[in-house]
XYZ file of C-alpha atoms in Angstrom:
355
model
C -22.712 -4.615 -5.186
C -21.072 -6.747 -2.936
C -21.786 -6.185 0.875
C -18.662 -5.580 2.829
C -19.600 -9.048 5.042
C -19.917 -10.982 2.050
C -16.431 -10.098 0.654
C -15.017 -10.394 4.118
C -16.257 -14.115 4.612
C -14.922 -15.330 0.851
C -11.564 -13.456 1.507
C -10.942 -14.816 4.868
C -11.984 -18.514 3.804
C -9.834 -18.086 0.286
C -6.755 -17.117 3.072
C -7.553 -20.183 5.206
C -7.962 -22.320 2.514
C -4.246 -21.592 1.555
C -3.296 -22.327 4.890
C -3.273 -19.611 7.070
C -4.323 -19.879 10.398
C -7.479 -17.901 11.884
C -5.846 -14.818 13.225
C -3.394 -15.002 9.596
C -6.507 -15.247 7.625
C -8.922 -12.581 9.100
C -5.646 -10.170 9.685
C -5.082 -10.226 5.822
C -8.821 -9.980 5.037
C -8.707 -6.729 7.181
C -6.262 -5.213 5.370
C -7.064 -6.284 1.535
C -10.737 -5.126 2.045
C -9.902 -1.503 3.508
C -8.759 -1.119 0.038
C -12.242 -1.908 -1.208
C -13.950 0.095 1.424
C -11.703 3.293 0.778
C -12.124 3.323 -2.576
C -8.783 2.188 -3.681
C -9.703 -0.542 -5.836
C -6.743 -1.698 -7.530
C -5.688 -3.375 -4.300
C -8.727 -4.710 -2.897
C -10.218 -8.285 -3.374
C -8.795 -7.402 -7.123
C -5.383 -8.438 -6.000
C -6.795 -11.448 -4.110
C -6.048 -14.479 -7.105
C -2.507 -12.628 -7.559
C -1.638 -13.739 -4.221
C -2.989 -17.375 -4.469
C -1.096 -17.746 -7.358
C 2.071 -16.399 -5.187
C 1.075 -18.952 -2.549
C 0.762 -21.625 -5.257
C 4.405 -20.877 -7.052
C 5.635 -21.166 -3.542
C 6.771 -18.001 -3.346
C 4.425 -17.151 -0.325
C 4.626 -18.912 3.439
C 0.937 -18.977 4.158
C 1.779 -20.338 7.951
C 4.844 -18.036 8.403
C 7.066 -17.512 11.831
C 7.477 -13.546 11.622
C 10.488 -12.750 14.194
C 12.075 -9.693 15.284
C 15.913 -10.318 14.166
C 17.508 -7.527 15.634
C 16.503 -4.483 17.961
C 17.408 -1.850 19.924
C 14.633 0.274 22.471
C 13.639 2.114 19.480
C 14.455 0.013 16.570
C 13.950 -3.214 15.077
C 14.407 -5.224 12.391
C 11.342 -8.041 11.214
C 12.052 -11.265 9.183
C 8.773 -11.930 7.713
C 9.214 -15.568 6.810
C 8.109 -15.216 3.451
C 4.388 -14.062 4.718
C 1.657 -12.766 3.333
C 2.875 -9.110 3.428
C -0.748 -8.617 4.365
C 0.101 -10.252 7.742
C 3.704 -9.192 8.294
C 2.997 -5.494 7.789
C 0.549 -5.432 10.778
C 3.436 -7.254 13.215
C 6.145 -4.735 12.446
C 3.488 -1.555 12.937
C 2.563 -3.161 16.405
C 6.307 -3.792 17.441
C 7.137 0.278 16.236
C 4.236 1.050 18.338
C 5.664 -0.789 21.361
C 8.746 0.630 21.117
C 7.333 4.051 20.688
C 5.339 3.567 24.001
C 8.606 3.208 25.973
C 11.287 5.393 23.570
C 8.758 7.597 22.086
C 8.894 6.405 18.963
C 10.027 3.235 16.935
C 11.265 2.315 13.539
C 11.010 -1.165 11.917
C 12.315 -2.273 8.899
C 10.900 -5.480 7.132
C 12.995 -8.251 4.844
C 11.682 -11.377 3.396
C 8.186 -9.961 2.941
C 5.138 -9.677 0.011
C 2.858 -7.291 -1.276
C 1.351 -5.561 1.882
C -1.946 -3.833 0.204
C -2.603 -0.112 1.042
C 0.352 1.508 2.985
C -2.537 3.578 4.875
C -4.073 0.933 6.633
C -0.630 0.173 8.426
C -0.058 3.794 9.276
C -3.330 4.378 10.373
C -2.790 1.848 13.400
C -1.014 4.208 15.088
C -3.865 6.343 15.821
C -5.350 4.581 18.198
C -2.553 5.266 20.529
C -2.459 9.181 20.057
C 0.573 8.114 17.950
C 1.542 9.659 13.935
C 2.397 6.741 11.828
C 4.252 5.938 9.134
C 4.306 3.330 6.389
C 6.193 2.597 3.315
C 7.181 -0.512 1.010
C 9.533 -1.045 -2.379
C 7.607 -2.833 -4.921
C 8.107 -4.887 -8.108
C 10.552 -3.020 -10.490
C 8.532 -0.755 -13.024
C 9.306 2.551 -12.681
C 12.488 4.185 -14.918
C 14.267 6.830 -13.112
C 14.363 10.184 -14.453
C 16.379 10.250 -17.631
C 15.990 6.271 -18.096
C 14.050 3.685 -19.985
C 15.211 1.126 -17.269
C 12.619 -0.281 -15.075
C 14.789 0.080 -11.538
C 11.952 0.674 -8.726
C 8.471 0.288 -7.824
C 5.600 2.591 -6.947
C 7.040 2.517 -3.316
C 4.411 3.974 -1.797
C 4.306 6.770 1.539
C 1.732 6.744 4.092
C 1.374 9.042 7.174
C -1.680 8.917 9.687
C -1.800 12.412 12.092
C -4.311 12.065 15.107
C -6.825 15.229 15.247
C -9.552 15.582 17.982
C -12.759 16.635 16.524
C -11.983 16.605 12.920
C -11.250 13.441 11.770
C -7.738 12.191 11.056
C -4.562 13.182 8.718
C -4.044 10.275 6.382
C -1.736 10.719 3.944
C -0.982 7.269 0.881
C 0.297 7.996 -1.997
C 2.789 6.140 -4.608
C 5.698 7.972 -5.610
C 4.560 7.512 -9.210
C 2.375 9.942 -11.300
C -0.084 7.052 -11.047
C 0.059 3.544 -8.990
C 0.016 0.192 -11.169
C -2.990 -0.561 -9.891
C -4.390 2.293 -11.832
C -2.938 0.947 -15.132
C -5.093 -2.726 -14.306
C -8.265 -1.154 -13.471
C -8.139 1.302 -17.146
C -6.440 -2.139 -18.687
C -9.933 -3.988 -17.469
C -12.121 -1.643 -19.114
C -10.459 -1.070 -22.113
C -9.298 2.342 -21.122
C -6.332 4.598 -22.239
C -3.848 5.978 -19.983
C -3.595 9.739 -19.373
C -0.079 11.650 -21.216
C 2.400 11.377 -18.161
C 1.383 8.166 -16.414
C 3.883 6.117 -18.385
C 6.691 5.760 -21.066
C 7.241 3.529 -24.010
C 10.512 0.852 -24.175
C 12.314 3.944 -25.499
C 11.125 6.459 -23.441
C 8.311 8.191 -25.510
C 5.021 9.006 -23.766
C 2.336 6.463 -24.275
C -1.540 6.418 -23.718
C -1.143 2.859 -23.782
C -2.293 1.036 -20.533
C -0.628 -1.996 -21.407
C 2.460 -0.787 -22.277
C 4.523 -2.380 -19.367
C 3.322 -5.872 -21.028
C 5.478 -4.117 -23.725
C 9.029 -3.715 -21.889
C 7.534 -0.046 -20.998
C 7.627 1.971 -17.651
C 5.866 4.249 -15.407
C 7.149 7.404 -14.545
C 7.867 8.834 -11.567
C 5.655 11.190 -9.535
C 6.097 14.569 -11.943
C 5.990 12.637 -15.148
C 9.296 14.339 -16.530
C 12.017 16.326 -15.617
C 10.266 19.800 -16.633
C 7.176 18.862 -14.408
C 9.380 17.472 -11.128
C 10.115 13.803 -11.766
C 13.323 14.071 -10.466
C 11.596 14.549 -6.928
C 9.517 11.220 -7.440
C 12.586 9.329 -8.294
C 14.153 10.711 -5.270
C 11.341 10.038 -2.954
C 11.091 6.459 -4.837
C 14.592 5.968 -4.107
C 14.278 6.849 -0.320
C 11.476 4.689 0.043
C 13.503 1.483 -1.571
C 16.201 2.545 0.914
C 14.786 2.480 3.710
C 12.448 -0.205 3.336
C 15.120 -2.968 1.447
C 18.912 -1.920 1.814
C 17.979 -1.061 5.684
C 16.310 -4.090 6.183
C 18.298 -6.809 3.894
C 15.331 -7.218 1.277
C 15.868 -7.099 -2.299
C 15.835 -3.670 -3.583
C 15.816 -1.450 -7.070
C 15.612 -3.639 -10.191
C 15.970 -6.679 -7.749
C 12.738 -6.264 -6.047
C 10.259 -9.510 -6.157
C 7.915 -9.136 -8.591
C 4.124 -9.550 -8.088
C 2.724 -11.324 -10.996
C 3.848 -14.990 -9.781
C 4.657 -15.922 -13.688
C 7.019 -12.942 -13.751
C 10.674 -15.112 -13.363
C 12.396 -13.697 -9.965
C 15.647 -11.507 -10.848
C 18.849 -12.877 -10.588
C 21.685 -12.592 -8.436
C 19.239 -10.997 -5.829
C 21.159 -9.013 -3.059
C 18.228 -9.793 -0.234
C 15.444 -11.529 0.860
C 11.735 -10.975 -0.286
C 10.034 -7.280 -0.163
C 11.130 -4.830 2.424
C 8.894 -2.498 4.301
C 9.555 0.421 6.803
C 7.590 1.708 9.622
C 7.585 4.092 12.042
C 5.368 5.265 15.422
C 5.656 8.823 17.271
C 3.986 9.239 20.270
C 2.547 12.898 20.130
C 3.265 13.301 24.007
C 6.452 12.824 23.114
C 6.784 16.079 21.559
C 3.949 18.432 23.280
C 0.692 17.153 25.339
C -1.209 15.070 22.949
C -4.853 17.614 23.753
C -2.637 20.481 23.045
C -1.262 18.930 19.399
C -4.653 17.613 18.784
C -6.384 20.797 19.284
C -4.041 22.615 16.733
C -4.261 19.713 14.298
C -7.829 20.526 14.524
C -7.423 24.230 13.450
C -5.103 23.188 11.096
C -7.417 20.769 9.166
C -10.114 24.083 9.835
C -8.207 26.714 8.204
C -7.314 24.361 4.972
C -10.716 23.226 5.017
C -11.685 27.034 4.563
C -8.883 27.529 2.137
C -10.671 29.492 -1.386
C -10.931 27.102 -3.678
C -9.935 27.858 -7.860
C -12.840 27.959 -10.006
C -14.163 25.038 -11.056
C -13.746 23.282 -7.652
C -16.513 22.687 -4.919
C -14.110 23.006 -1.831
C -10.335 22.156 -0.504
C -10.023 18.305 0.563
C -7.873 17.350 3.396
C -5.594 14.127 2.940
C -7.967 11.321 4.062
C -11.212 12.726 3.165
C -11.803 10.920 -0.315
C -11.006 7.705 1.146
C -13.002 8.408 4.404
C -16.077 9.593 2.442
C -15.917 6.350 0.217
C -15.969 3.887 3.249
C -18.740 5.574 4.645
C -20.886 5.016 1.439
C -19.450 1.748 0.577
C -20.199 0.199 4.265
C -23.377 1.344 3.798
C -24.444 0.796 -0.138
C -21.883 -2.193 -0.866
C -18.200 -2.738 -2.914
C -18.854 -2.146 -6.802
C -16.317 -5.468 -8.470
C -15.771 -4.780 -12.696
C -16.969 -8.169 -14.204
C -13.353 -9.105 -14.694
C -12.539 -9.405 -10.833
C -16.250 -11.430 -10.383
C -14.727 -13.522 -13.344
C -11.561 -14.229 -11.043
C -13.575 -15.087 -7.506
C -15.607 -17.038 -9.320
C -12.632 -19.374 -10.401
C -11.383 -18.747 -6.882
C -14.270 -20.232 -5.592
C -13.907 -22.969 -7.661
C -10.507 -23.692 -6.964
C -11.082 -23.786 -3.315
C -14.539 -25.360 -3.057
C -16.335 -22.076 -2.128
C -19.067 -20.044 -2.558
C -18.899 -16.448 -4.052
């Protein structure tokens, strides 16, 4: 087990060693380790070496000038200057929040960015202002559309955070694929098999090979196959791609920049970097905030009381598992698999740090 403070200091020092400012290093570290403490191990410090490799390849600017390049009272486009998505995303979400304070809602599309960690971390920024937050991003093309074998979309997550009163907030954070790529990476580290319905091979047949992406296979949209609704996951992933990249001027679809630094960049890219999309909605732009939160408490309470199916103890509210995991890990520490520890030790050697 690794204490939060211990991992925070090490991660911060790595980002500083890359050339990030103190402010940017702290912002990136909070965003990255938010995944670990919430139990989303695929997107936490397990990704740290990947960010370093992107920086070494010249694809991440450690000292970006992030700026608004177009705006209206309620909308904006942000250029991330090839910065860490972990830094660009909070900047853009804050722009959305600031616009919502004035206009009631704020909507921000981002171009020229990189992988931004977990979407929920950014959406939850709005909760502190009695706002509903939304965050989404396009990603490396690893997903085959329904009826295709060609990888055209990313896992393209969507997160929505909604404040409540006495109850904890509603926080939905999910990939638009049957499983996120990070879950495959975890299975690879454990030498496990993927459940049927997660991936397909190069010919489009179902596979349980957790390394199938390295053999030109593909992830499947949410729903797995057409009979189980994969056309819906395909549509959701497409919406995220369009809102995040087509709307902002980022590269979209099969041209989205790959996360692994060793994978060549696509040719004839139509935009700049990865794209994100953020929204902030002031609750009192619709009804009094206290009144809304009382009804959210009622909504959450009633769903918690729903009769559970056989073999299940209770009905969960989106955000419950992550919130419970955060409580545990902040007390007991964060577990890391041996392969991740080995990668962190390599980073420690690379930057003359101590893990």
